[in-house]
Structures are given as structure tokens and as C-alpha cells.
XYZ file of C-alpha atoms in Angstrom:
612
model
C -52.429 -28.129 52.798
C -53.766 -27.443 56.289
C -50.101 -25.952 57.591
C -49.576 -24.819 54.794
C -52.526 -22.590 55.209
C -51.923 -21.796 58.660
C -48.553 -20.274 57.923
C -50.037 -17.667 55.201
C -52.673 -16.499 57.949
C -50.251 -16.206 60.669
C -47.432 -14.486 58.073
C -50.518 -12.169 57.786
C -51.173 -11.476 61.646
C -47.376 -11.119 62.220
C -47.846 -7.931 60.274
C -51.308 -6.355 61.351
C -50.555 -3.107 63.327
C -52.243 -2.218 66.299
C -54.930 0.955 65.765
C -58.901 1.734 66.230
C -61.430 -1.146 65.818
C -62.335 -0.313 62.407
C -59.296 -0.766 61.425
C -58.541 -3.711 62.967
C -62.050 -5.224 61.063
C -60.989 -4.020 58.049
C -57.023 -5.499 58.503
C -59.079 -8.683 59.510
C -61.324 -8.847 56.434
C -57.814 -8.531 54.369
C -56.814 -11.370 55.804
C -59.578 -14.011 55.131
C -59.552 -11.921 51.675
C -56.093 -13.488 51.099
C -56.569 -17.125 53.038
C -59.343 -17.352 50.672
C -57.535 -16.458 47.844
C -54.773 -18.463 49.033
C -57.321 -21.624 49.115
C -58.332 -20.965 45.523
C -55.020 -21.008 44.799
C -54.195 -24.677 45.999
C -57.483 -26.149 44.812
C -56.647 -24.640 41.155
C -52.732 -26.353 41.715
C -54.520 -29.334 42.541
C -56.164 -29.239 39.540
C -53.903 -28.693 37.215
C -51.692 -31.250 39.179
C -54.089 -34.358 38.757
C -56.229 -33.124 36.024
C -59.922 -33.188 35.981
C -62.741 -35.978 36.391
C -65.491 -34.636 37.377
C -67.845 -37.987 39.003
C -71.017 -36.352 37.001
C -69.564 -36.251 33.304
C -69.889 -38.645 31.192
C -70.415 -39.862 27.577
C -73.758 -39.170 26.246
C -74.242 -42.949 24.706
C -74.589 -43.893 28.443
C -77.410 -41.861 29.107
C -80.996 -43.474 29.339
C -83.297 -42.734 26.690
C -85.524 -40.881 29.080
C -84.658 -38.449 31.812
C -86.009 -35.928 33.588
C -84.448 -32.463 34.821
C -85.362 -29.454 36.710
C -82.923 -27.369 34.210
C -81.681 -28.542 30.431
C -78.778 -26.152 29.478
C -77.899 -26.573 26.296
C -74.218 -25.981 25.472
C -71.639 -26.268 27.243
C -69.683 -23.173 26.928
C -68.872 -20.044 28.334
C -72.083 -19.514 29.595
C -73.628 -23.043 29.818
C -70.718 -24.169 32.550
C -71.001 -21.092 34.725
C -74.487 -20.800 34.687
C -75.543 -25.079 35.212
C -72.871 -25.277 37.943
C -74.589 -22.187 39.857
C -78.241 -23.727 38.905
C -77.257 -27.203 40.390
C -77.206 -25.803 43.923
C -80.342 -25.881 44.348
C -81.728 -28.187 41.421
C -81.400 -31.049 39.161
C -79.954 -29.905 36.278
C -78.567 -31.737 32.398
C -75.628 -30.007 30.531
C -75.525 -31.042 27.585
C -72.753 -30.891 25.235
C -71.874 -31.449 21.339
C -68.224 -31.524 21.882
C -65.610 -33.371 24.472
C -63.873 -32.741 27.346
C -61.200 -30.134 27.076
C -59.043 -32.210 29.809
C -58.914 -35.024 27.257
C -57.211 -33.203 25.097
C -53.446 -31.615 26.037
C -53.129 -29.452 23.163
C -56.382 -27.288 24.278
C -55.018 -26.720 27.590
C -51.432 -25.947 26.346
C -50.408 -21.916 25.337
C -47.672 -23.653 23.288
C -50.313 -25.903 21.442
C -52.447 -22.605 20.686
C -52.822 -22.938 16.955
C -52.532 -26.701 16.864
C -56.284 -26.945 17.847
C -57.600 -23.999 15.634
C -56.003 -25.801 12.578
C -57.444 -28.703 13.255
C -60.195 -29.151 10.948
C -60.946 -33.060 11.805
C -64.628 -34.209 12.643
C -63.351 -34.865 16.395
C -61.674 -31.466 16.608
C -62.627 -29.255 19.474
C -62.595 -26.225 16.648
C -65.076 -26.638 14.030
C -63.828 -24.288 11.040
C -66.752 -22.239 9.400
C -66.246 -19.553 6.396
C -68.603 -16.783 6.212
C -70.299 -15.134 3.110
C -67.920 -13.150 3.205
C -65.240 -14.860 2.730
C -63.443 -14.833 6.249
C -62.447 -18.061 7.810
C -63.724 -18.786 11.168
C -63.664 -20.936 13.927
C -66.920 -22.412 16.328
C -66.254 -24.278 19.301
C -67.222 -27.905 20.183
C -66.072 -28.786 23.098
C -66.808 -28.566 27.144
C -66.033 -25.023 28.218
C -66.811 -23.651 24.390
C -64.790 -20.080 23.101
C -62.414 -20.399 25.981
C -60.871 -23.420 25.009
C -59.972 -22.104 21.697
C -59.471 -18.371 22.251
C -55.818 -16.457 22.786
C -57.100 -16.221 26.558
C -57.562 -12.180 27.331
C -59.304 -11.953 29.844
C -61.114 -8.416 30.749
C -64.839 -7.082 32.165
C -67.266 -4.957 29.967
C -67.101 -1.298 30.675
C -69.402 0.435 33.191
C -71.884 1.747 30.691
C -72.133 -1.376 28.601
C -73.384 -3.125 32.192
C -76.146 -0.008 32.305
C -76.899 -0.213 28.777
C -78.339 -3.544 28.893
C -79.883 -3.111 32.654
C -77.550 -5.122 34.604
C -77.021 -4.622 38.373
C -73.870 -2.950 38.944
C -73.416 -5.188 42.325
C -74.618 -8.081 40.965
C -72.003 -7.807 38.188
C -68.934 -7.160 40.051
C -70.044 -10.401 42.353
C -70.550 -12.462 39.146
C -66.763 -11.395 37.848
C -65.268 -12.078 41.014
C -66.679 -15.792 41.396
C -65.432 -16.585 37.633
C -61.899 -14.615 38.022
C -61.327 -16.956 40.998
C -60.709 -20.041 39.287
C -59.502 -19.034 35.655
C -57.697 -15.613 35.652
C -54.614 -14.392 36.268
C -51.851 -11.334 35.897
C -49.775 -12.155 32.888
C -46.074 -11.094 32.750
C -44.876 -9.070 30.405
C -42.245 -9.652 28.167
C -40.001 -7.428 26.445
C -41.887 -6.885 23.088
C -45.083 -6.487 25.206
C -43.946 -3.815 27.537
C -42.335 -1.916 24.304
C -46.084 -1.945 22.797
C -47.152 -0.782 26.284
C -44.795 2.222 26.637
C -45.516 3.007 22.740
C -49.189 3.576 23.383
C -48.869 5.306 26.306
C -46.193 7.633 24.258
C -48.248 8.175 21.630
C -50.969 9.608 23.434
C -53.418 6.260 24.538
C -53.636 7.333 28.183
C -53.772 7.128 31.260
C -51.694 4.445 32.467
C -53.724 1.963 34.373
C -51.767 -0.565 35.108
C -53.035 -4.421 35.458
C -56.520 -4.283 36.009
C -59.467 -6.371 34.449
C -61.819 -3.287 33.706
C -62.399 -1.633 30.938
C -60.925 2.012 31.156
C -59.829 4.644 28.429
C -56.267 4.265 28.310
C -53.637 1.841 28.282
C -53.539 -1.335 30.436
C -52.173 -4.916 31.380
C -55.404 -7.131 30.944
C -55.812 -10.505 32.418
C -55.077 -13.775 31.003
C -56.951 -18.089 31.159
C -53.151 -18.487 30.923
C -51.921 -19.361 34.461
C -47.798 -18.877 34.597
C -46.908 -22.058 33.110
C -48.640 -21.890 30.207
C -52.075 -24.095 31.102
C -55.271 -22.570 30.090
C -57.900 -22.635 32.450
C -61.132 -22.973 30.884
C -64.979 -22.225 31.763
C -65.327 -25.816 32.397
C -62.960 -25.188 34.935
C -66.409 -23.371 36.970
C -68.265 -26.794 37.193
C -66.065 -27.230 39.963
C -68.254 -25.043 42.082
C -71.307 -27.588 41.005
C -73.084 -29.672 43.447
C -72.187 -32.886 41.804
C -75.367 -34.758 43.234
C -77.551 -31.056 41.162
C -75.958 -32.011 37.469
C -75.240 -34.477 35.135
C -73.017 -33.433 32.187
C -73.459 -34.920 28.800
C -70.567 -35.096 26.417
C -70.829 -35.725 22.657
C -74.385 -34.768 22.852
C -76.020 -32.986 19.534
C -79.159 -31.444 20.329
C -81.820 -31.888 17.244
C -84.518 -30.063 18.565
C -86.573 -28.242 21.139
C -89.603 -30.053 22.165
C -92.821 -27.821 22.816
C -96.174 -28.599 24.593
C -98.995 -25.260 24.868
C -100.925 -23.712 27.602
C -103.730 -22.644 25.447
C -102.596 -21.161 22.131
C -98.892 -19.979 24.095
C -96.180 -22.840 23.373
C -94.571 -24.215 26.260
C -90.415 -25.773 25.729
C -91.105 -29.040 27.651
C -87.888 -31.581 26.498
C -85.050 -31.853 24.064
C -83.782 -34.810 21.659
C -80.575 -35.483 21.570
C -78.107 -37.734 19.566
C -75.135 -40.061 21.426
C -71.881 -40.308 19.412
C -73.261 -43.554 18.067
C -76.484 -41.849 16.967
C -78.516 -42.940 18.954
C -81.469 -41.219 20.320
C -82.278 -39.687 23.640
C -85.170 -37.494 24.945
C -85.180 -35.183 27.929
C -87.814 -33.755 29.932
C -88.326 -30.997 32.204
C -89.891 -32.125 35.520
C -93.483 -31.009 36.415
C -93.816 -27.013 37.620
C -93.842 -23.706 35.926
C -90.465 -22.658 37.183
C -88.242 -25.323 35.357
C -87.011 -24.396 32.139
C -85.016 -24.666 28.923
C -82.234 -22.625 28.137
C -79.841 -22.339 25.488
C -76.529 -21.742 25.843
C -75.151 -23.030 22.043
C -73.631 -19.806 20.923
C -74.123 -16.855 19.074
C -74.442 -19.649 15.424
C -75.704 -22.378 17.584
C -79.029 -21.114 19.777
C -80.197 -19.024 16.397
C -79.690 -22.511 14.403
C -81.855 -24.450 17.338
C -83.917 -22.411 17.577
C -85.139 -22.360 14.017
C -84.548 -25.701 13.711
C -87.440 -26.209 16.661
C -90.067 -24.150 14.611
C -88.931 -20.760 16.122
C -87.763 -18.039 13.463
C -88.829 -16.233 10.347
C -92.042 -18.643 9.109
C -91.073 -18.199 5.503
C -87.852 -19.647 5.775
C -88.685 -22.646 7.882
C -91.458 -23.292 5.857
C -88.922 -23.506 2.920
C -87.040 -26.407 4.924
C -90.578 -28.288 5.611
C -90.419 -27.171 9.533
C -93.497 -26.362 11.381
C -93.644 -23.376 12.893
C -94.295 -22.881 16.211
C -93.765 -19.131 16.598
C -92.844 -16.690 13.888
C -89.879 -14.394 15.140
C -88.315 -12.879 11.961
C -85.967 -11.397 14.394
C -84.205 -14.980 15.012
C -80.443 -14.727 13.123
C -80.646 -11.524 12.584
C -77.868 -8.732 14.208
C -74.853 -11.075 13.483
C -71.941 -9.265 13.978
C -68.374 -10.233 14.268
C -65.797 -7.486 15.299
C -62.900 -7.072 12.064
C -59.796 -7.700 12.634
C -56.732 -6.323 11.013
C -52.858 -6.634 12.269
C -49.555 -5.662 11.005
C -46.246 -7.776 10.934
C -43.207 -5.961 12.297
C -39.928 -7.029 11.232
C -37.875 -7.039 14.036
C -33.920 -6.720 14.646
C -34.509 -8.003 18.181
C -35.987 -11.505 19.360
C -39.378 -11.623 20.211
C -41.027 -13.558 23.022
C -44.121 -16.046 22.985
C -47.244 -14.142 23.877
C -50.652 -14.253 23.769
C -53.149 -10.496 23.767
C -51.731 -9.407 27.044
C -51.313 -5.338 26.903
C -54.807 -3.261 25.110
C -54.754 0.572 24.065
C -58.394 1.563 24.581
C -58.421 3.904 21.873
C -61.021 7.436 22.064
C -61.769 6.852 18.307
C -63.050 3.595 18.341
C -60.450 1.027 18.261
C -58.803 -1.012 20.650
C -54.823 -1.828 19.916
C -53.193 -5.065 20.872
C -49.905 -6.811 20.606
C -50.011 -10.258 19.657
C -47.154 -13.454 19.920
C -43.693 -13.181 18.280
C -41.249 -15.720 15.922
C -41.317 -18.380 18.583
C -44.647 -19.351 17.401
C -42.863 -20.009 13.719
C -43.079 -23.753 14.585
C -43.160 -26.717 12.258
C -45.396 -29.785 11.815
C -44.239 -32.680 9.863
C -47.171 -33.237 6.995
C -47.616 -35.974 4.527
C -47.970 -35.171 0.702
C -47.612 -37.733 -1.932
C -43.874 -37.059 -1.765
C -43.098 -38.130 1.367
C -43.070 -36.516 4.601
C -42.340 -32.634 4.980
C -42.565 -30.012 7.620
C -45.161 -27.198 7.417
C -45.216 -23.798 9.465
C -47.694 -23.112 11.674
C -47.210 -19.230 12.439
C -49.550 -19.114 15.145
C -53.004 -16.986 15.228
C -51.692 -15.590 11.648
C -51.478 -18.644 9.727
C -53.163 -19.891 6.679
C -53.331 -23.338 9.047
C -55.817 -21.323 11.636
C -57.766 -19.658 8.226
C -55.917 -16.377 9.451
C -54.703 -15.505 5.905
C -54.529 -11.683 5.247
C -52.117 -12.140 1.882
C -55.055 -12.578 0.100
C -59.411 -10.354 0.036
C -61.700 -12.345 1.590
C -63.546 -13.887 -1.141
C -60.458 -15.319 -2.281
C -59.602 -16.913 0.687
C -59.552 -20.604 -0.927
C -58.684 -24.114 0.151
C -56.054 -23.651 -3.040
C -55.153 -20.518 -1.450
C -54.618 -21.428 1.893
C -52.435 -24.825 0.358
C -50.413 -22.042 -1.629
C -49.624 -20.012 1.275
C -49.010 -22.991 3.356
C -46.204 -23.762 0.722
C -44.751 -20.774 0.361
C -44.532 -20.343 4.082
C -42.672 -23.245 4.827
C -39.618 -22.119 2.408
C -39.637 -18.811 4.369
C -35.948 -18.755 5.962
C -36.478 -18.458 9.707
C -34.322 -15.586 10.112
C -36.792 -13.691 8.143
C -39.875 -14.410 10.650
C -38.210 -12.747 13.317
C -40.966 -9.959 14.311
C -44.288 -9.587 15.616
C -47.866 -8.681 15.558
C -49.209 -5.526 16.233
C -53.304 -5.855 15.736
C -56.541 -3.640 15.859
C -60.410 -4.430 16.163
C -63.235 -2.251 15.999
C -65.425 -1.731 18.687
C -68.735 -2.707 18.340
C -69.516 -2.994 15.691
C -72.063 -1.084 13.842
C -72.254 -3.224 11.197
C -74.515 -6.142 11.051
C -75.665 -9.145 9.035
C -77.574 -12.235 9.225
C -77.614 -15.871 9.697
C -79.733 -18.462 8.204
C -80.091 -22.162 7.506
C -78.059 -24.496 5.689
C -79.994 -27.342 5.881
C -81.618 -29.757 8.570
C -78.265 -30.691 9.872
C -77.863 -28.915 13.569
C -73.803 -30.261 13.214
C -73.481 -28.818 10.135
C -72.921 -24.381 9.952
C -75.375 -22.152 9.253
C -75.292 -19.930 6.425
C -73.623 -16.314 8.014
C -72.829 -12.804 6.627
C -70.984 -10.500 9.177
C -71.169 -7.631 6.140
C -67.465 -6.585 7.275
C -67.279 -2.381 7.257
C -70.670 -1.994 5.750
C -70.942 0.571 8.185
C -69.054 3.496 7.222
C -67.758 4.115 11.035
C -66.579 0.852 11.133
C -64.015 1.623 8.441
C -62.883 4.628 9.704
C -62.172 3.183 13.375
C -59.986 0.896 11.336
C -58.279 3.247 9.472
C -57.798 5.397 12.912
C -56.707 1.962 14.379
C -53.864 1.178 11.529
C -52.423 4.751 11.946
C -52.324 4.363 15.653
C -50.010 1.115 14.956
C -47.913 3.079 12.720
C -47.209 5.474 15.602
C -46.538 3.021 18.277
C -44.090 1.756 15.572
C -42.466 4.751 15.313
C -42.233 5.930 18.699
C -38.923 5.584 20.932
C -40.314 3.479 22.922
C -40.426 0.944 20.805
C -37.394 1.335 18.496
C -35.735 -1.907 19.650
C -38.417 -3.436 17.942
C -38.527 -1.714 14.864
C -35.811 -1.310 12.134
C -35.077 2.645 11.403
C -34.969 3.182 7.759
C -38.285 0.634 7.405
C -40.904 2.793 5.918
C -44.536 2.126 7.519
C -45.820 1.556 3.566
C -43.373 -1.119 3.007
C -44.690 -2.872 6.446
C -48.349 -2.610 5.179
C -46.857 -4.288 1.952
C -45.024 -7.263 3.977
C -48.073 -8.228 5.835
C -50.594 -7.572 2.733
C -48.485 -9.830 0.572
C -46.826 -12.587 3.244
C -45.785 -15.115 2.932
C -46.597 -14.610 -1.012
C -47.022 -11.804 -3.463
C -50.919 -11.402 -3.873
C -51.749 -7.999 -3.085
C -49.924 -4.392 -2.606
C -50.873 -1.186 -0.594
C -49.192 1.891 -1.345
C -48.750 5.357 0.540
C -49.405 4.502 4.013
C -50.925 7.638 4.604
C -53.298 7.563 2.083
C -56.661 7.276 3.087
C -58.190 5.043 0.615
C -55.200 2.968 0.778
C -55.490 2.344 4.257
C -59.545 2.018 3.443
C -58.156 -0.866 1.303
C -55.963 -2.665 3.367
C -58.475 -2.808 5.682
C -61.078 -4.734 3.824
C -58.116 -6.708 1.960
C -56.799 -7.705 5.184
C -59.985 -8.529 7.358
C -59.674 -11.530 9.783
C -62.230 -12.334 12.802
C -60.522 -12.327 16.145
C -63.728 -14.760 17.139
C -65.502 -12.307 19.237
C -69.029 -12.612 16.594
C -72.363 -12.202 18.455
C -75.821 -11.692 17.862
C -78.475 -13.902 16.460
C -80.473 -13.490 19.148
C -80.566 -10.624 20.619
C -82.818 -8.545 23.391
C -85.653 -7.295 22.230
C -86.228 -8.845 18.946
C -86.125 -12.754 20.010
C -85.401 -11.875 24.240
C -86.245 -9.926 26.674
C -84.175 -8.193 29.101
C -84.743 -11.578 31.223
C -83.190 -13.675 28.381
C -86.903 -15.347 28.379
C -87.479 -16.121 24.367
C -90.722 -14.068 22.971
C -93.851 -15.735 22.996
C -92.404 -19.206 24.299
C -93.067 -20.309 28.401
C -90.171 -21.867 29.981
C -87.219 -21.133 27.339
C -84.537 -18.733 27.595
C -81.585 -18.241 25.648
C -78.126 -16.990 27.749
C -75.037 -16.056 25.560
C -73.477 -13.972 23.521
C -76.354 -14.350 20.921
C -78.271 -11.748 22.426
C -75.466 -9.353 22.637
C -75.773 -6.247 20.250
C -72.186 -5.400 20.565
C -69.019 -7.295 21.810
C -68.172 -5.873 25.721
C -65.291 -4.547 26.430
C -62.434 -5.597 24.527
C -62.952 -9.852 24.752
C -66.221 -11.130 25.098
C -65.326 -13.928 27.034
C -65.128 -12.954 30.975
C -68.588 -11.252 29.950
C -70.361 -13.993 28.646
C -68.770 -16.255 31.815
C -70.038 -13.253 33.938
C -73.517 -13.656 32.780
C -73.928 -16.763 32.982
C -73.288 -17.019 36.904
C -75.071 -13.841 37.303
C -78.341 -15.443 35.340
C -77.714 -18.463 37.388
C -78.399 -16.326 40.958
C -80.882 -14.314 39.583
C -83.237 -17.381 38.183
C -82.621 -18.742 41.775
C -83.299 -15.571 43.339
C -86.134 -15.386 41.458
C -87.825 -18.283 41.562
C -87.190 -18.776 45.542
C -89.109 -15.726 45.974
C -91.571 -17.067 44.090
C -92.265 -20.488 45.674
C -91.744 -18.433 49.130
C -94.797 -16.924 48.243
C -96.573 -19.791 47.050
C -95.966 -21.536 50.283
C -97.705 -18.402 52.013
C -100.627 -19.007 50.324
């Protein structure tokens, strides 16, 4: 590794040109810009080469029953990683976590294996399935490194005004992005079928041109990817290899029952957790003795809301109804759940499509961001046992009945009959006839909220949750904007090797309204209330849903929980809209960035104590 980093720095000298000292500082600070890179590079090889065993994870039935931390993060995920591996610099920190470990499990670190692990619906499965009140299937993570080991991997920053919006500094930010993009993005390539969708947005008017970049810019661009170019995912446990392993001890298969609460005066106080092992056992945590060591939760935009009511913190009437004791009543607590609809067309293709993931985005003006999605490659089949023997099943990738993406049929009649029907009249589709792809929208935002509430006592088991898909009137019209946007990127030159000639748009609304069975039709593609139809027929989640706990009604703008000492809560649950167009390198962002600041913060502090 050593010569092999030698060469890159002198390959970079052999080409510096001789000029003013400025310039000679600035060619120098390109180089160690690139040997660092370079170094990231072969650690993230060596990674991937020998997998990952990180000395300070382990099983939570090995943990004692007592134990005492500076920092309990609950959740593992795309914030919980990022933000205990920057805490354990400093301080002793638990992560605990419901699921397993991703590297345990090829199929979440495999592109190929994508919608093997969303249609999993086994009590061990790294997806847990949920279905809404309304009627959409869903998916939850439970496992180390949360969303991103489930998600189709885009990878891209909030905008600029999203950052200002909620008060976050600009420099701080960019730092934040950089230290996460370092280990677990990367510049996908682009395909035929993607660089047709490309050149047909940029045709039809989504512009400027801007290239591969991870920000968020009007226009049409190449966004990153947790793909690396062979096809591994790199997760956000991937970050807890910048931990101090001696700082942090990470818990696997550890279900969190409850926040534990002491008071200073009348104010509550989180002091501890309990937590069950995999054998159900029980195990209690403490925070160590001093003001500055805290609680934070990191479960998710359905999992902090759910802990947090089930620890006495929420609307008083309904704990009360489910015998808790209340320990402060925030009616705010579930509510502002919002998950950002979904819609996508199938186009029939004449030529072959290739394997891909979200890689190119139209960041619409009106509202709606446009995506292609994988092609016919992904029409794979599983063998599957039925009382007749062994048979083979499709699985066509994110829109499957297998993954609860099922669009042939509204919401509400999204079934478990259903889904078997569709599964069976997919896997008598010819394969000749799947050739094609997806072309998808989402709404930004979105304006339209709902709310999320108990089930029962069970903090495994979902929550009850209504999205209230296009209650907003806005919302439907960005999707309606968003479908006609498809039709022209369909239509355009630039994409007519994709797209047959004399196919009407209509009859393409019809083929993904009523595949792979004959449920539902849409008529008149230009019709308005058609369109308005097809929309809320065809609603899917793309899993970006958020909210639950957001700033200002159960946080502040410090993510410290109102009315509660020494708790925060640092996800996507306090979001009030999805940033940019995939939540994930935001909520990955913020946790690192939380991570300095609570360090920052509380150094100054005890420097001043010490003063004193």
C-alpha cells in the first residue's frame, strides 16, 4: 500500500508546473487532496476485500445487565452510525441496535440482490414490511446502518435553502457531506437507457445540464450512488469505521422498551434505557454522572415517535388509553408524518435495457423530481414452494408485488390475496414481454401530512400510520405535472430507441395501471382527471417518509426534546419535508454534523467550567 501510494503522489508532482507561490500552494493542496482521496480509496477496497468486523460489535445477549455510558444512541441507522462514531472520539458511547449486521448478510450488500431483501418479510429480515392506513405497502429498516441498507442507493445533498430553512451552517454542512461521501459514495456510470432519460429531460426543457454532481440544482443531473462499480453497497455502518473503537460499544439485536427518566425538580431528566437481548432477556443502561451526557434517539421517523410515547412522552390522552404514565404531554409527538408519493410508468421497449438503480434526476420547476429506474434484467426468478411442488416466481425488482410495490391495483385494495394474484399472474408473463423500463416521479415535499399513533405496547411491532397521500391539492397537481413530463421524455428523440413509435402514451398508462393483471384502466392521457386518477390509483412510497417528530412541536432547533433534560432526538423524524431528492446523504449529513456540534458544544462548556 505504501508504494503504491508513493507512486500516485509522485505521478502527481511529475505534472505540477512551475509558476508564483500561490500557485504552487494551491497545486500542493491538490495533491494531498488526491493522496487522501487515494487512501480512502484503498481502506474502502480493503473493506470490501475482507469484509467487516468491527472488535466493538457484538450481540446484545452478551452485554451485562448494567452499564454505564457517556452517550446511548438509539438506532443504528443513518443517523445513529454517523453520529456515535463522531461522539466516540471523545466519549464513551452505546449504539444500540434492533436489527443485525448488514455484513452478515450478502444479499443487503449486493445491487443484484436489491429486491431479495425488501421481499423478505421473515422475523429475521433486515426489512420489516409495514402497510399504512392508507393502504400503501411499506418497508422499515432493522438492521445496522438502517434506510441505506435497503434503499435503491441515490445518493444526493439537500438544496441550499433547505440547509437555511432549518438554520444549519452552510460550512458546517458542506464539511459534514464531505466526511460521509468519503467512505460510501460514488459516480455511477451510465448506461444506455439512463443516458436516453438524461438527454430526454434535458430536450424537453428540464435544464441546465449539470453534469455529475451531488447538489441539488434546477435542472438535469447525474446524482451519486452507495453503489461502488461492482455492484456492493456501502452502507452508513460503513462510517463506524471512523469510531474510536476503545469510545463505543455497538449492540446488535437490541430492542429498546423504554426511556428511563429521573427529575430535577418538577423537569424530567432521560437517565437510562431497557433493552431486550435476542433471547429476551433484560438489560438496563445508564448515563454516567454530569449534565452534559445524554440520550438520543436515532430509531427513525416510526421508531423515535413510537419510543417516545411508549416512555410517557406524547399526547396524554392516548397514552393514558394504553395504561402509560405520562411524563410530559406533547400532543405534537407523531404528528407531521409524511411520506413523498410515488408514481412510475412502464415503457415497453424494442431495445434491451440495462440493470440500474435511480442514477439520472430531472429537478423539475413545478414540483416534481423525474427519475429513471432499473430495466428487464431485474425480471429474475425465485424458485417458491406451493402445495404443488416447487415453482419459480418473478421478482421484478422495486416494482413487484414481492417488494409491496403493486400499482395494478388502489391502495386500499392492496391485499395479501392481491399481492398472491399478481405474483401468479406475473410469473406466466412471457419474458419477451418485460423487456422495458421504469420511468418514475415523486413529489417534493410534501404538503400533505398525517399522523402516527400506537398499536399497542409492543415497540417491535408498527405503529398505526396515515401518510393522507394527495390530501393536499398541490400535491396532486405536481403529480399530474410529473406524469406529463414522463410522457414527453417518452416522446422526445432522444429517447426513441427506447420507445416504440405508434405506442400511444394512454395505452402506456393502461399497461402499468393494469400489469401484470387487468384491475384497473385510465383513459385519455391528457385528461386531467384521468391523470388525477392514475395518480392516486397508482401511489407507491419510494421510502423517503419523515416526520413524527419534528422541530418545533416535539424539538428544538438543537434536536433537544421539549420539556425533557438530557434527550434529543436526531433523524429524519424531525424533518418537515424530505431534502433534496433522497433523504438519505441528509440524514447521514446530520448526524456527523450533530456529532461535532454536541462536542463543540459541550467542550466549550466544560472549558469554562474549568475556568471557574
Amino acid at each position: 500500500m505504501a508504494f503504491f501510494i508513493v507512486a500516485i503522489l509522485l505521478g502527481l508532482l511529475s505534472v505540477s508546473q512551475p509558476g508564483d507561490q500561490s500557485s504552487s500552494v494551491a497545486h500542493f493542496s491538490r495533491i494531498l487532496e488526491h493522496l487522501r482521496r487515494a487512501v480512502l480509496l484503498i481502506l474502502r477496497l480493503c473493506m470490501a476485500a475482507r469484509g467487516v468486523n468491527y472488535t466493538f460489535m457484538r450481540e446484545a445477549m452478551h452485554a451485562p445487565p448494567v452499564t454505564y455510558y457517556d452517550y446511548i444512541v438509539i438506532g443504528g441507522g443513518t443517523a445513529g452510525c454517523p453520529l456515535a462514531a463522531t461522539l466516540s472520539r471523545r466519549y464513551r458511547v452505546l449504539l444500540l441496535e434492533r436489527g443485525g449486521s448488514p455484513y452478515d448478510d450478502d444479499r443487503v450488500l449486493n445491487m443484484a440482490h436489491f429486491s431479495d431483501v425488501l421481499s423478505d418479510t421473515s422475523a429475521s429480515s433486515p426489512s420489516q414490511r409495514f402497510v399504512s392506513e392508507d393502504g400503501v405497502i411499506n418497508s422499515r429498516p432493522r438492521v445496522l446502518g438502517g434506510g441505506s441498507c435497503l434503499n435503491a442507493g441515490f445518493f444526493t445533498r439537500a438544496g441550499a435553502g433547505y440547509t437555511r430553512a432549518v438554520g444549519w451552517d452552510a460550512r458546517e454542512v458542506l464539511s459534514a457531506y464531505r466526511w460521509v461521501e468519503d467512505v460510501v459514495a460514488f459516480q455511477p456510470e451510465l448506461g444506455p437507457w439512463q443516458a436516453a432519460v438524461r438527454r430526454g429531460l434535458l430536450e424537453t426543457g428540464v435544464v441546465p445540464d449539470n453534469g455529475f454532481t451531488f447538489d441539488h440544482i434546477p435542472g438535469t443531473k447525474v446524482g451519486g450512488s452507495i453503489f461502488d462499480p461492482d455492484g456492493r453497497r456501502h452502507t452508513a455502518a460503513d462510517l463506524l469505521q471512523y469510531a474510536r473503537p476503545e469510545g463505543i460499544d455497538v449492540l446488535l439485536r437490541a430492542r429498546v422498551a423504554r426511556i428511563l427518566f429521573s427529575y430535577k425538580g418538577t423537569k424530567p431528566v432521560a437517565r437510562g434505557v431497557v433493552y431486550r437481548d435476542s433471547l429476551g432477556m433484560v438489560h438496563v443502561a445508564y448515563l454516567n454522572q454530569g449534565d452534559a451526557n445524554e440520550i438520543i434517539l436515532s430509531a427513525g421517523a416510526l421508531g423515535s415517535p413510537q419510543l417516545l410515547m411508549l416512555s410517557g412522552v406524547g399526547p396524554s390522552d392516548h397514552l393514558r388509553s394504553f395504561g402509560l404514565d405520562v411524563v410530559v404531554d406533547n400532543p405534537g409527538v407523531g404528528q407531521g408524518m409524511s411520506d413523498n408519493p410515488m408514481n412510475a410508468i412502464y415503457v415497453p421497449s424494442p431495445s434491451p435495457v440495462e440493470v440500474s438503480l435511480i442514477q439520472v434526476v430531472g429537478i423539475t420547476r413545478f414540483g416534481s423530481y423525474i427519475e429513471g429506474a432499473s430495466g428487464s434484467d431485474w425480471t429474475t426468478r425465485t424458485a417458491s414452494s406451493s402445495g404443488d411442488g416447487a415453482r419459480q416466481a418473478r421478482v421484478f425488482g422495486m416494482f413487484s408485488p414481492q417488494t409491496g410495490q403493486l400499482p395494478t391495483v388502489p391502495p386500499k385494495q392492496r391485499t395479501p390475496e392481491a399481492i398472491a394474484r399478481a405474483v401468479e399472474a406475473m410469473s406466466r408473463v412471457p419474458d419477451a414481454a418485460l423487456r422495458g423500463g421504469f420511468i418514475l416521479e415523486k413529489v417534493l415535499g410534501p404538503q400533505s401530512t398525517g399522523s402516527l399513533a400506537l398499536r399497542n405496547l409492543d415497540p417491535d411491532d408498527n405503529p398505526i400510520v396515515q401518510f393522507n397521500y394527495f390530501a393536499h391539492p398541490d400535491d396532486l397537481r405536481r403529480c399530474v405535472a410529473g406524469i406529463e413530463a414522463i410522457e414527453r421524455v417518452i416522446r422526445s428523440r432522444s429517447f426513441s430507441r427506447f420507445a416504440y413509435p405508434n405506442f400511444a402514451f394512454p395505452a402506456m398508462l393502461n399497461v402499468t395501471a393494469e400489469f401484470p393483471a387487468n384491475l384497473m384502466r385510465v383513459r385519455g392521457g391528457s385528461d386531467p382527471a384521468a391523470l388525477e386518477r392514475f395518480c392516486r390509483d397508482t401511489v407507491m412510497t419510494i421510502w423517503h417518509y419523515h416526520g413524527g417528530c419534528q422541530v418545533g412541536r416535539v424539538v428544538d432547533r438543537d434536536y433537544r426534546v421539549l420539556g425533557i433534560d438530557a434527550l434529543r432526538v436526531i433523524d429524519g423524524s424531525t424533518f418537515n419535508a424530505s431534502p433534496g431528492t433522497n433523504p438519505q446523504a441528509t440524514v447521514m449529513m446530520l448526524g456527523r454534523y450533530m456529532g461535532v456540534k454536541i462536542e463543540k458544544e459541550r467542550t466549550l462548556i466544560e472549558g469554562g467550567a474549568r475556568k471557574l
